[in-house]
Amino acid sequence: MPEMNGFPSGTPGWTDLAAPDVDAATRFYEGLFGWESFSPGPKDLTGGYRIFTKGGRQVAGYGPPGPGEPPSWRTYVIVDDVDGTVEKIKGAGGNVMAQMDVMDQGRNAVFSDPTGAVCCLWEPGEHRGAQLVNEPGAMSWNELATRDTAAAKSFYGQAFGWEARDQDMGGMPYTTWVLGDHPVGGMFDMSGNLPGEIPPHWLTYFNVEDCDAVVAKAGELGGSALREPTDVAPGRFAVLSDPNGAAFAVIAVAEQPG
């Protein structure tokens, strides 16, 4: 179901944006996806953090970046116990950069995996993650781009119990992360596919009805296409950059036979 009230532990269930220019981010994403936004509390408590909504349901967060943090969308894995998961991450070779309570909303942590990709944890309190997924204007997928897929498979298996299932995606090897029998994300080897100066990273996908129309609209709003619309088995997707320089993807999911 696209409307959510929580996620199983080990599932990516929230995304937020580090935006140096919060006002520019507000204008861009409200114009692109028809989102609205609100502040969950006083600025002195939230640090300027805001929430994007679609049809009254929370779909993503955004706010000023931390010191030295680049403009970026961040993937959050929902977990029952942040502190316990942090110990697994350390044991698997990851680097934990921050842990903190967020008012009564929950507890988070920021870490990098052994390949250098940054990801986040979220232990729910009042905030249980995205309230809408897999619908136009909502998060639909999270994907790791790395140059060491073997190390990533070992790490995420130990940290979250993810199983790595490999397949051919139009001539390119692609890995689907599976928790139980449920796909929770993807991974591909960025070696030779992306410029060398781009570091390993997680990429957030948002569902759209018309990929080409959204790419054109992004250009009108001050964004740009990092990868033009492309057809793959799951649908038609593109990778975009917002006016702050944060990358994200959009996908119009293909209709399934039958």
Short mmCIF file of N, CA and C in Angstrom, two decimals, residues 31-210:
data_model
loop_
_atom_site.label_atom_id
_atom_site.label_comp_id
_atom_site.label_asym_id
_atom_site.label_seq_id
_atom_site.Cartn_x
_atom_site.Cartn_y
_atom_site.Cartn_z
N GLY A 31 7.34 23.20 -6.82
CA GLY A 31 6.99 23.36 -8.22
C GLY A 31 7.09 22.08 -9.02
N LEU A 32 8.07 21.23 -8.66
CA LEU A 32 8.30 20.01 -9.44
C LEU A 32 7.30 18.91 -9.10
N PHE A 33 7.06 18.67 -7.81
CA PHE A 33 6.23 17.55 -7.39
C PHE A 33 4.87 17.96 -6.81
N GLY A 34 4.62 19.25 -6.72
CA GLY A 34 3.37 19.69 -6.11
C GLY A 34 3.36 19.49 -4.61
N TRP A 35 4.55 19.45 -4.01
CA TRP A 35 4.65 19.28 -2.57
C TRP A 35 4.26 20.57 -1.84
N GLU A 36 3.88 20.41 -0.58
CA GLU A 36 3.76 21.51 0.35
C GLU A 36 4.77 21.28 1.46
N SER A 37 4.97 22.26 2.34
CA SER A 37 5.97 22.08 3.38
C SER A 37 5.53 22.75 4.68
N PHE A 38 6.10 22.25 5.79
CA PHE A 38 5.83 22.85 7.08
C PHE A 38 7.02 22.61 8.00
N SER A 39 7.09 23.38 9.09
CA SER A 39 8.12 23.19 10.09
C SER A 39 7.57 22.35 11.23
N PRO A 40 8.27 21.31 11.67
CA PRO A 40 7.75 20.45 12.75
C PRO A 40 7.95 21.03 14.14
N GLY A 41 8.58 22.20 14.24
CA GLY A 41 8.80 22.78 15.55
C GLY A 41 9.54 24.10 15.45
N PRO A 42 9.80 24.77 16.57
CA PRO A 42 10.53 26.04 16.56
C PRO A 42 11.92 25.86 15.95
N LYS A 43 12.37 26.89 15.24
CA LYS A 43 13.65 26.81 14.54
C LYS A 43 14.81 26.55 15.48
N ASP A 44 14.72 27.08 16.73
CA ASP A 44 15.83 26.86 17.66
C ASP A 44 15.92 25.41 18.12
N LEU A 45 14.84 24.65 17.93
CA LEU A 45 14.85 23.22 18.27
C LEU A 45 15.10 22.34 17.05
N THR A 46 14.62 22.77 15.90
CA THR A 46 14.71 21.94 14.69
C THR A 46 15.91 22.28 13.82
N GLY A 47 16.58 23.41 14.09
CA GLY A 47 17.70 23.82 13.25
C GLY A 47 17.28 24.23 11.85
N GLY A 48 16.01 24.58 11.68
CA GLY A 48 15.52 24.96 10.36
C GLY A 48 15.03 23.79 9.53
N TYR A 49 14.94 22.61 10.15
CA TYR A 49 14.47 21.42 9.42
C TYR A 49 12.99 21.57 9.08
N ARG A 50 12.62 21.14 7.88
CA ARG A 50 11.24 21.24 7.43
C ARG A 50 10.81 19.91 6.81
N ILE A 51 9.52 19.74 6.62
CA ILE A 51 8.93 18.51 6.08
C ILE A 51 8.17 18.84 4.80
N PHE A 52 8.43 18.05 3.76
CA PHE A 52 7.62 18.12 2.54
C PHE A 52 6.44 17.16 2.67
N THR A 53 5.27 17.58 2.21
CA THR A 53 4.09 16.72 2.21
C THR A 53 3.48 16.65 0.82
N LYS A 54 2.76 15.58 0.57
CA LYS A 54 1.99 15.39 -0.66
C LYS A 54 0.60 14.92 -0.24
N GLY A 55 -0.40 15.72 -0.54
CA GLY A 55 -1.76 15.36 -0.13
C GLY A 55 -1.90 15.22 1.36
N GLY A 56 -1.14 16.00 2.12
CA GLY A 56 -1.21 15.95 3.57
C GLY A 56 -0.38 14.84 4.21
N ARG A 57 0.31 14.02 3.41
CA ARG A 57 1.12 12.93 3.93
C ARG A 57 2.60 13.29 3.82
N GLN A 58 3.37 13.02 4.85
CA GLN A 58 4.79 13.36 4.86
C GLN A 58 5.57 12.46 3.90
N VAL A 59 6.35 13.09 3.01
CA VAL A 59 7.08 12.32 2.00
C VAL A 59 8.60 12.48 2.10
N ALA A 60 9.09 13.58 2.68
CA ALA A 60 10.54 13.81 2.75
C ALA A 60 10.80 14.98 3.67
N GLY A 61 12.05 15.12 4.10
CA GLY A 61 12.47 16.25 4.91
C GLY A 61 13.54 17.05 4.21
N TYR A 62 13.83 18.23 4.74
CA TYR A 62 14.92 19.04 4.19
C TYR A 62 15.30 20.13 5.18
N GLY A 63 16.53 20.60 5.03
CA GLY A 63 17.02 21.64 5.91
C GLY A 63 18.46 21.95 5.61
N PRO A 64 19.06 22.88 6.36
CA PRO A 64 20.46 23.25 6.12
C PRO A 64 21.39 22.07 6.36
N PRO A 65 22.48 21.99 5.59
CA PRO A 65 23.44 20.90 5.78
C PRO A 65 24.29 21.11 7.03
N GLY A 66 24.88 20.03 7.50
CA GLY A 66 25.83 20.13 8.58
C GLY A 66 27.15 20.68 8.09
N PRO A 67 28.08 20.97 8.98
CA PRO A 67 29.39 21.50 8.59
C PRO A 67 30.10 20.59 7.60
N GLY A 68 30.47 21.14 6.46
CA GLY A 68 31.20 20.37 5.45
C GLY A 68 30.36 19.40 4.64
N GLU A 69 29.06 19.36 4.91
CA GLU A 69 28.19 18.41 4.20
C GLU A 69 27.78 18.97 2.84
N PRO A 70 27.93 18.20 1.77
CA PRO A 70 27.54 18.70 0.45
C PRO A 70 26.03 18.66 0.27
N PRO A 71 25.50 19.42 -0.69
CA PRO A 71 24.07 19.29 -1.02
C PRO A 71 23.79 17.86 -1.45
N SER A 72 22.83 17.21 -0.81
CA SER A 72 22.59 15.80 -1.11
C SER A 72 21.29 15.32 -0.51
N TRP A 73 20.70 14.31 -1.16
CA TRP A 73 19.59 13.57 -0.58
C TRP A 73 20.17 12.41 0.23
N ARG A 74 19.62 12.17 1.42
CA ARG A 74 20.14 11.14 2.32
C ARG A 74 19.10 10.05 2.52
N THR A 75 19.54 8.81 2.40
CA THR A 75 18.68 7.64 2.63
C THR A 75 18.75 7.24 4.10
N TYR A 76 17.58 6.99 4.70
CA TYR A 76 17.49 6.54 6.09
C TYR A 76 16.94 5.12 6.14
N VAL A 77 17.66 4.25 6.81
CA VAL A 77 17.19 2.89 7.07
C VAL A 77 16.50 2.89 8.43
N ILE A 78 15.23 2.49 8.45
CA ILE A 78 14.47 2.41 9.70
C ILE A 78 14.96 1.19 10.49
N VAL A 79 15.25 1.39 11.77
CA VAL A 79 15.70 0.29 12.62
C VAL A 79 15.00 0.37 13.97
N ASP A 80 14.88 -0.77 14.64
CA ASP A 80 14.28 -0.81 15.97
C ASP A 80 15.21 -0.24 17.04
N ASP A 81 16.52 -0.34 16.78
CA ASP A 81 17.50 0.04 17.82
C ASP A 81 18.71 0.66 17.14
N VAL A 82 18.81 1.99 17.15
CA VAL A 82 19.95 2.66 16.52
C VAL A 82 21.26 2.24 17.16
N ASP A 83 21.32 2.24 18.47
CA ASP A 83 22.59 1.96 19.14
C ASP A 83 23.07 0.53 18.87
N GLY A 84 22.13 -0.42 18.88
CA GLY A 84 22.51 -1.79 18.55
C GLY A 84 22.97 -1.94 17.12
N THR A 85 22.31 -1.23 16.19
CA THR A 85 22.70 -1.29 14.78
C THR A 85 24.05 -0.63 14.56
N VAL A 86 24.33 0.44 15.31
CA VAL A 86 25.63 1.11 15.22
C VAL A 86 26.75 0.14 15.55
N GLU A 87 26.54 -0.71 16.55
CA GLU A 87 27.57 -1.69 16.89
C GLU A 87 27.79 -2.69 15.76
N LYS A 88 26.70 -3.08 15.10
CA LYS A 88 26.84 -3.98 13.94
C LYS A 88 27.59 -3.28 12.81
N ILE A 89 27.29 -2.00 12.59
CA ILE A 89 27.96 -1.24 11.54
C ILE A 89 29.46 -1.14 11.81
N LYS A 90 29.81 -0.86 13.04
CA LYS A 90 31.23 -0.79 13.40
C LYS A 90 31.90 -2.15 13.21
N GLY A 91 31.22 -3.21 13.64
CA GLY A 91 31.78 -4.54 13.50
C GLY A 91 31.95 -4.98 12.07
N ALA A 92 31.12 -4.41 11.18
CA ALA A 92 31.20 -4.77 9.76
C ALA A 92 32.16 -3.88 8.98
N GLY A 93 32.80 -2.93 9.67
CA GLY A 93 33.80 -2.10 9.00
C GLY A 93 33.30 -0.72 8.60
N GLY A 94 32.10 -0.32 9.06
CA GLY A 94 31.59 1.00 8.75
C GLY A 94 32.12 2.04 9.73
N ASN A 95 31.91 3.30 9.37
CA ASN A 95 32.36 4.42 10.20
C ASN A 95 31.14 5.23 10.64
N VAL A 96 30.90 5.29 11.94
CA VAL A 96 29.75 6.04 12.46
C VAL A 96 30.20 7.46 12.78
N MET A 97 29.51 8.44 12.17
CA MET A 97 29.93 9.84 12.27
C MET A 97 29.10 10.63 13.27
N ALA A 98 27.87 10.18 13.56
CA ALA A 98 27.01 10.93 14.48
C ALA A 98 25.90 10.04 14.98
N GLN A 99 25.47 10.28 16.23
CA GLN A 99 24.29 9.67 16.83
C GLN A 99 23.61 10.73 17.69
N MET A 100 22.29 10.82 17.60
CA MET A 100 21.62 11.82 18.43
C MET A 100 20.12 11.55 18.51
N ASP A 101 19.53 12.02 19.59
CA ASP A 101 18.08 12.04 19.72
C ASP A 101 17.55 13.30 19.05
N VAL A 102 16.39 13.18 18.40
CA VAL A 102 15.76 14.31 17.72
C VAL A 102 14.43 14.59 18.42
N MET A 103 14.49 15.44 19.44
CA MET A 103 13.31 15.76 20.25
C MET A 103 12.57 14.47 20.60
N ASP A 104 11.25 14.44 20.41
CA ASP A 104 10.48 13.21 20.65
C ASP A 104 10.22 12.46 19.35
N GLN A 105 10.89 12.91 18.27
CA GLN A 105 10.61 12.35 16.95
C GLN A 105 11.29 11.00 16.74
N GLY A 106 12.47 10.82 17.33
CA GLY A 106 13.18 9.56 17.14
C GLY A 106 14.66 9.74 17.41
N ARG A 107 15.45 8.75 17.06
CA ARG A 107 16.90 8.79 17.24
C ARG A 107 17.55 8.43 15.91
N ASN A 108 18.62 9.15 15.56
CA ASN A 108 19.25 8.87 14.28
C ASN A 108 20.74 8.66 14.43
N ALA A 109 21.34 8.21 13.35
CA ALA A 109 22.79 8.08 13.25
C ALA A 109 23.17 8.26 11.79
N VAL A 110 24.38 8.73 11.57
CA VAL A 110 24.93 8.89 10.22
C VAL A 110 26.19 8.04 10.15
N PHE A 111 26.33 7.27 9.07
CA PHE A 111 27.50 6.41 8.93
C PHE A 111 27.94 6.36 7.47
N SER A 112 29.16 5.93 7.28
CA SER A 112 29.62 5.62 5.92
C SER A 112 29.97 4.14 5.87
N ASP A 113 29.65 3.50 4.77
CA ASP A 113 29.98 2.09 4.61
C ASP A 113 31.46 1.95 4.22
N PRO A 114 32.00 0.74 4.17
CA PRO A 114 33.42 0.59 3.86
C PRO A 114 33.83 1.05 2.46
N THR A 115 32.85 1.26 1.57
CA THR A 115 33.16 1.74 0.22
C THR A 115 33.11 3.26 0.13
N GLY A 116 32.66 3.94 1.21
CA GLY A 116 32.65 5.39 1.24
C GLY A 116 31.29 6.04 1.08
N ALA A 117 30.23 5.27 0.88
CA ALA A 117 28.89 5.84 0.72
C ALA A 117 28.29 6.17 2.08
N VAL A 118 27.68 7.35 2.18
CA VAL A 118 27.07 7.80 3.42
C VAL A 118 25.59 7.42 3.46
N CYS A 119 25.14 6.95 4.60
CA CYS A 119 23.75 6.56 4.79
C CYS A 119 23.36 6.90 6.23
N CYS A 120 22.07 6.82 6.55
CA CYS A 120 21.59 7.20 7.87
C CYS A 120 20.70 6.11 8.45
N LEU A 121 20.56 6.14 9.77
CA LEU A 121 19.64 5.27 10.50
C LEU A 121 18.56 6.12 11.14
N TRP A 122 17.38 5.53 11.31
CA TRP A 122 16.31 6.20 12.03
C TRP A 122 15.57 5.21 12.90
N GLU A 123 15.58 5.47 14.23
CA GLU A 123 14.79 4.70 15.18
C GLU A 123 13.54 5.53 15.49
N PRO A 124 12.35 5.08 15.08
CA PRO A 124 11.16 5.92 15.19
C PRO A 124 10.75 6.23 16.62
N GLY A 125 10.34 7.49 16.81
CA GLY A 125 9.59 7.92 17.97
C GLY A 125 8.24 8.34 17.44
N GLU A 126 7.94 9.62 17.57
CA GLU A 126 6.70 10.14 16.99
C GLU A 126 6.73 10.09 15.46
N HIS A 127 7.92 10.28 14.90
CA HIS A 127 8.06 10.23 13.44
C HIS A 127 8.43 8.81 13.01
N ARG A 128 7.59 8.20 12.19
CA ARG A 128 7.75 6.79 11.84
C ARG A 128 8.25 6.58 10.41
N GLY A 129 8.62 7.67 9.73
CA GLY A 129 9.10 7.54 8.36
C GLY A 129 8.10 8.12 7.38
N ALA A 130 8.33 7.88 6.10
CA ALA A 130 7.46 8.41 5.06
C ALA A 130 6.04 7.86 5.23
N GLN A 131 5.07 8.72 5.02
CA GLN A 131 3.67 8.31 5.13
C GLN A 131 3.06 7.97 3.78
N LEU A 132 3.82 8.20 2.71
CA LEU A 132 3.36 7.88 1.36
C LEU A 132 4.57 7.45 0.55
N VAL A 133 4.47 6.30 -0.12
CA VAL A 133 5.55 5.80 -0.97
C VAL A 133 4.94 5.19 -2.24
N ASN A 134 5.79 5.06 -3.26
CA ASN A 134 5.42 4.37 -4.50
C ASN A 134 4.21 4.98 -5.20
N GLU A 135 4.02 6.27 -5.00
CA GLU A 135 2.99 7.02 -5.71
C GLU A 135 3.65 8.24 -6.33
N PRO A 136 3.08 8.84 -7.38
CA PRO A 136 3.69 10.03 -7.96
C PRO A 136 3.95 11.10 -6.90
N GLY A 137 5.20 11.58 -6.88
CA GLY A 137 5.60 12.58 -5.90
C GLY A 137 6.06 12.00 -4.59
N ALA A 138 6.27 10.70 -4.52
CA ALA A 138 6.73 10.05 -3.29
C ALA A 138 7.93 9.15 -3.58
N MET A 139 8.72 8.89 -2.55
CA MET A 139 9.88 8.02 -2.68
C MET A 139 9.46 6.63 -3.13
N SER A 140 10.26 6.05 -4.06
CA SER A 140 9.92 4.72 -4.54
C SER A 140 11.10 3.74 -4.51
N TRP A 141 12.33 4.23 -4.38
CA TRP A 141 13.47 3.31 -4.44
C TRP A 141 14.69 4.03 -3.89
N ASN A 142 15.64 3.26 -3.37
CA ASN A 142 16.94 3.79 -2.93
C ASN A 142 18.03 2.88 -3.46
N GLU A 143 19.08 3.48 -4.01
CA GLU A 143 20.06 2.72 -4.78
C GLU A 143 21.48 3.14 -4.43
N LEU A 144 22.32 2.16 -4.18
CA LEU A 144 23.73 2.40 -3.85
C LEU A 144 24.58 2.32 -5.11
N ALA A 145 25.36 3.36 -5.36
CA ALA A 145 26.37 3.34 -6.42
C ALA A 145 27.73 3.23 -5.74
N THR A 146 28.49 2.20 -6.06
CA THR A 146 29.76 1.95 -5.39
C THR A 146 30.76 1.35 -6.36
N ARG A 147 32.03 1.41 -6.00
CA ARG A 147 33.07 0.79 -6.83
C ARG A 147 33.56 -0.52 -6.23
N ASP A 148 32.94 -0.97 -5.15
CA ASP A 148 33.33 -2.24 -4.53
C ASP A 148 32.06 -2.96 -4.07
N THR A 149 31.40 -3.63 -5.00
CA THR A 149 30.13 -4.28 -4.67
C THR A 149 30.33 -5.46 -3.72
N ALA A 150 31.47 -6.12 -3.79
CA ALA A 150 31.72 -7.26 -2.89
C ALA A 150 31.78 -6.78 -1.44
N ALA A 151 32.49 -5.69 -1.20
CA ALA A 151 32.58 -5.15 0.15
C ALA A 151 31.22 -4.67 0.63
N ALA A 152 30.44 -4.06 -0.28
CA ALA A 152 29.10 -3.57 0.10
C ALA A 152 28.18 -4.74 0.45
N LYS A 153 28.25 -5.82 -0.31
CA LYS A 153 27.41 -6.98 -0.02
C LYS A 153 27.70 -7.53 1.38
N SER A 154 28.97 -7.63 1.72
CA SER A 154 29.35 -8.14 3.03
C SER A 154 28.86 -7.20 4.13
N PHE A 155 29.09 -5.90 3.93
CA PHE A 155 28.74 -4.92 4.95
C PHE A 155 27.24 -4.87 5.21
N TYR A 156 26.44 -4.68 4.18
CA TYR A 156 25.00 -4.51 4.39
C TYR A 156 24.32 -5.80 4.82
N GLY A 157 24.92 -6.94 4.45
CA GLY A 157 24.42 -8.20 4.97
C GLY A 157 24.59 -8.30 6.47
N GLN A 158 25.77 -7.89 6.95
CA GLN A 158 26.03 -7.94 8.40
C GLN A 158 25.25 -6.87 9.16
N ALA A 159 25.14 -5.67 8.58
CA ALA A 159 24.51 -4.56 9.29
C ALA A 159 22.99 -4.70 9.36
N PHE A 160 22.36 -5.13 8.26
CA PHE A 160 20.91 -5.13 8.18
C PHE A 160 20.28 -6.47 7.82
N GLY A 161 21.10 -7.47 7.56
CA GLY A 161 20.55 -8.76 7.16
C GLY A 161 20.05 -8.78 5.73
N TRP A 162 20.56 -7.87 4.90
CA TRP A 162 20.12 -7.83 3.51
C TRP A 162 20.77 -8.95 2.69
N GLU A 163 19.98 -9.56 1.86
CA GLU A 163 20.48 -10.54 0.89
C GLU A 163 20.69 -9.83 -0.45
N ALA A 164 21.82 -10.08 -1.11
CA ALA A 164 22.12 -9.47 -2.39
C ALA A 164 21.76 -10.44 -3.52
N ARG A 165 20.81 -10.05 -4.34
CA ARG A 165 20.40 -10.86 -5.48
C ARG A 165 20.80 -10.17 -6.77
N ASP A 166 21.69 -10.81 -7.52
CA ASP A 166 22.22 -10.22 -8.75
C ASP A 166 21.37 -10.59 -9.96
N GLN A 167 21.31 -9.66 -10.91
CA GLN A 167 20.57 -9.89 -12.14
C GLN A 167 21.18 -9.06 -13.26
N ASP A 168 20.77 -9.33 -14.47
CA ASP A 168 21.19 -8.53 -15.62
C ASP A 168 20.14 -7.45 -15.88
N MET A 169 20.59 -6.20 -15.93
CA MET A 169 19.68 -5.09 -16.17
C MET A 169 20.09 -4.41 -17.47
N GLY A 170 19.59 -4.95 -18.58
CA GLY A 170 19.90 -4.37 -19.88
C GLY A 170 21.38 -4.43 -20.22
N GLY A 171 22.04 -5.51 -19.86
CA GLY A 171 23.46 -5.66 -20.15
C GLY A 171 24.37 -5.20 -19.03
N MET A 172 23.83 -4.62 -17.96
CA MET A 172 24.63 -4.18 -16.82
C MET A 172 24.25 -4.99 -15.59
N PRO A 173 25.24 -5.55 -14.90
CA PRO A 173 24.93 -6.28 -13.65
C PRO A 173 24.27 -5.34 -12.65
N TYR A 174 23.24 -5.83 -11.97
CA TYR A 174 22.52 -5.02 -11.00
C TYR A 174 22.16 -5.91 -9.82
N THR A 175 22.26 -5.35 -8.63
CA THR A 175 21.96 -6.09 -7.40
C THR A 175 20.71 -5.52 -6.76
N THR A 176 19.79 -6.38 -6.38
CA THR A 176 18.63 -5.98 -5.58
C THR A 176 18.85 -6.43 -4.15
N TRP A 177 18.72 -5.49 -3.22
CA TRP A 177 18.79 -5.83 -1.80
C TRP A 177 17.43 -6.38 -1.36
N VAL A 178 17.45 -7.51 -0.68
CA VAL A 178 16.21 -8.17 -0.27
C VAL A 178 16.26 -8.42 1.24
N LEU A 179 15.19 -8.06 1.93
CA LEU A 179 15.04 -8.32 3.35
C LEU A 179 13.87 -9.27 3.51
N GLY A 180 14.14 -10.49 3.96
CA GLY A 180 13.11 -11.52 3.90
C GLY A 180 12.85 -11.83 2.43
N ASP A 181 11.64 -11.63 1.97
CA ASP A 181 11.34 -11.77 0.55
C ASP A 181 10.99 -10.43 -0.09
N HIS A 182 11.30 -9.34 0.61
CA HIS A 182 10.85 -8.02 0.15
C HIS A 182 12.03 -7.21 -0.38
N PRO A 183 12.02 -6.78 -1.64
CA PRO A 183 13.08 -5.91 -2.16
C PRO A 183 13.06 -4.57 -1.44
N VAL A 184 14.22 -4.12 -0.96
CA VAL A 184 14.28 -2.87 -0.21
C VAL A 184 15.20 -1.83 -0.85
N GLY A 185 15.92 -2.20 -1.89
CA GLY A 185 16.82 -1.24 -2.53
C GLY A 185 17.65 -1.93 -3.60
N GLY A 186 18.56 -1.16 -4.19
CA GLY A 186 19.38 -1.70 -5.26
C GLY A 186 20.82 -1.24 -5.15
N MET A 187 21.66 -1.78 -6.04
CA MET A 187 23.08 -1.42 -6.08
C MET A 187 23.63 -1.71 -7.47
N PHE A 188 24.55 -0.85 -7.93
CA PHE A 188 25.28 -1.14 -9.15
C PHE A 188 26.73 -0.69 -9.00
N ASP A 189 27.58 -1.26 -9.84
CA ASP A 189 29.00 -0.92 -9.85
C ASP A 189 29.18 0.33 -10.70
N MET A 190 29.58 1.43 -10.08
CA MET A 190 29.72 2.69 -10.79
C MET A 190 31.02 2.79 -11.57
N SER A 191 31.92 1.81 -11.41
CA SER A 191 33.20 1.84 -12.12
C SER A 191 32.95 1.80 -13.63
N GLY A 192 33.44 2.79 -14.33
CA GLY A 192 33.26 2.85 -15.77
C GLY A 192 31.90 3.35 -16.20
N ASN A 193 30.98 3.51 -15.25
CA ASN A 193 29.64 4.00 -15.58
C ASN A 193 29.43 5.46 -15.19
N LEU A 194 30.19 5.93 -14.18
CA LEU A 194 30.10 7.31 -13.73
C LEU A 194 31.50 7.89 -13.65
N PRO A 195 31.65 9.21 -13.80
CA PRO A 195 32.97 9.83 -13.74
C PRO A 195 33.69 9.53 -12.43
N GLY A 196 35.02 9.44 -12.53
CA GLY A 196 35.82 9.06 -11.37
C GLY A 196 35.73 10.00 -10.21
N GLU A 197 35.39 11.29 -10.48
CA GLU A 197 35.33 12.25 -9.37
C GLU A 197 34.06 12.12 -8.54
N ILE A 198 33.07 11.35 -9.02
CA ILE A 198 31.84 11.16 -8.26
C ILE A 198 32.08 10.08 -7.21
N PRO A 199 31.88 10.38 -5.93
CA PRO A 199 32.14 9.38 -4.89
C PRO A 199 31.00 8.37 -4.78
N PRO A 200 31.23 7.23 -4.16
CA PRO A 200 30.14 6.30 -3.87
C PRO A 200 29.03 7.02 -3.10
N HIS A 201 27.79 6.64 -3.38
CA HIS A 201 26.67 7.37 -2.78
C HIS A 201 25.38 6.57 -2.88
N TRP A 202 24.43 6.95 -2.05
CA TRP A 202 23.06 6.46 -2.17
C TRP A 202 22.23 7.48 -2.96
N LEU A 203 21.34 6.98 -3.82
CA LEU A 203 20.51 7.83 -4.67
C LEU A 203 19.04 7.53 -4.39
N THR A 204 18.27 8.59 -4.12
CA THR A 204 16.83 8.45 -3.87
C THR A 204 16.05 8.61 -5.17
N TYR A 205 15.12 7.69 -5.41
CA TYR A 205 14.21 7.76 -6.57
C TYR A 205 12.83 8.21 -6.11
N PHE A 206 12.21 9.09 -6.90
CA PHE A 206 10.83 9.50 -6.67
C PHE A 206 9.97 9.05 -7.85
N ASN A 207 8.81 8.51 -7.53
CA ASN A 207 7.86 8.08 -8.55
C ASN A 207 7.24 9.29 -9.24
N VAL A 208 7.09 9.21 -10.57
CA VAL A 208 6.40 10.25 -11.34
C VAL A 208 5.52 9.58 -12.39
N GLU A 209 4.55 10.32 -12.89
CA GLU A 209 3.69 9.78 -13.94
C GLU A 209 4.34 9.87 -15.31
N ASP A 210 5.09 10.96 -15.58
CA ASP A 210 5.67 11.21 -16.90
C ASP A 210 7.10 11.69 -16.69
#
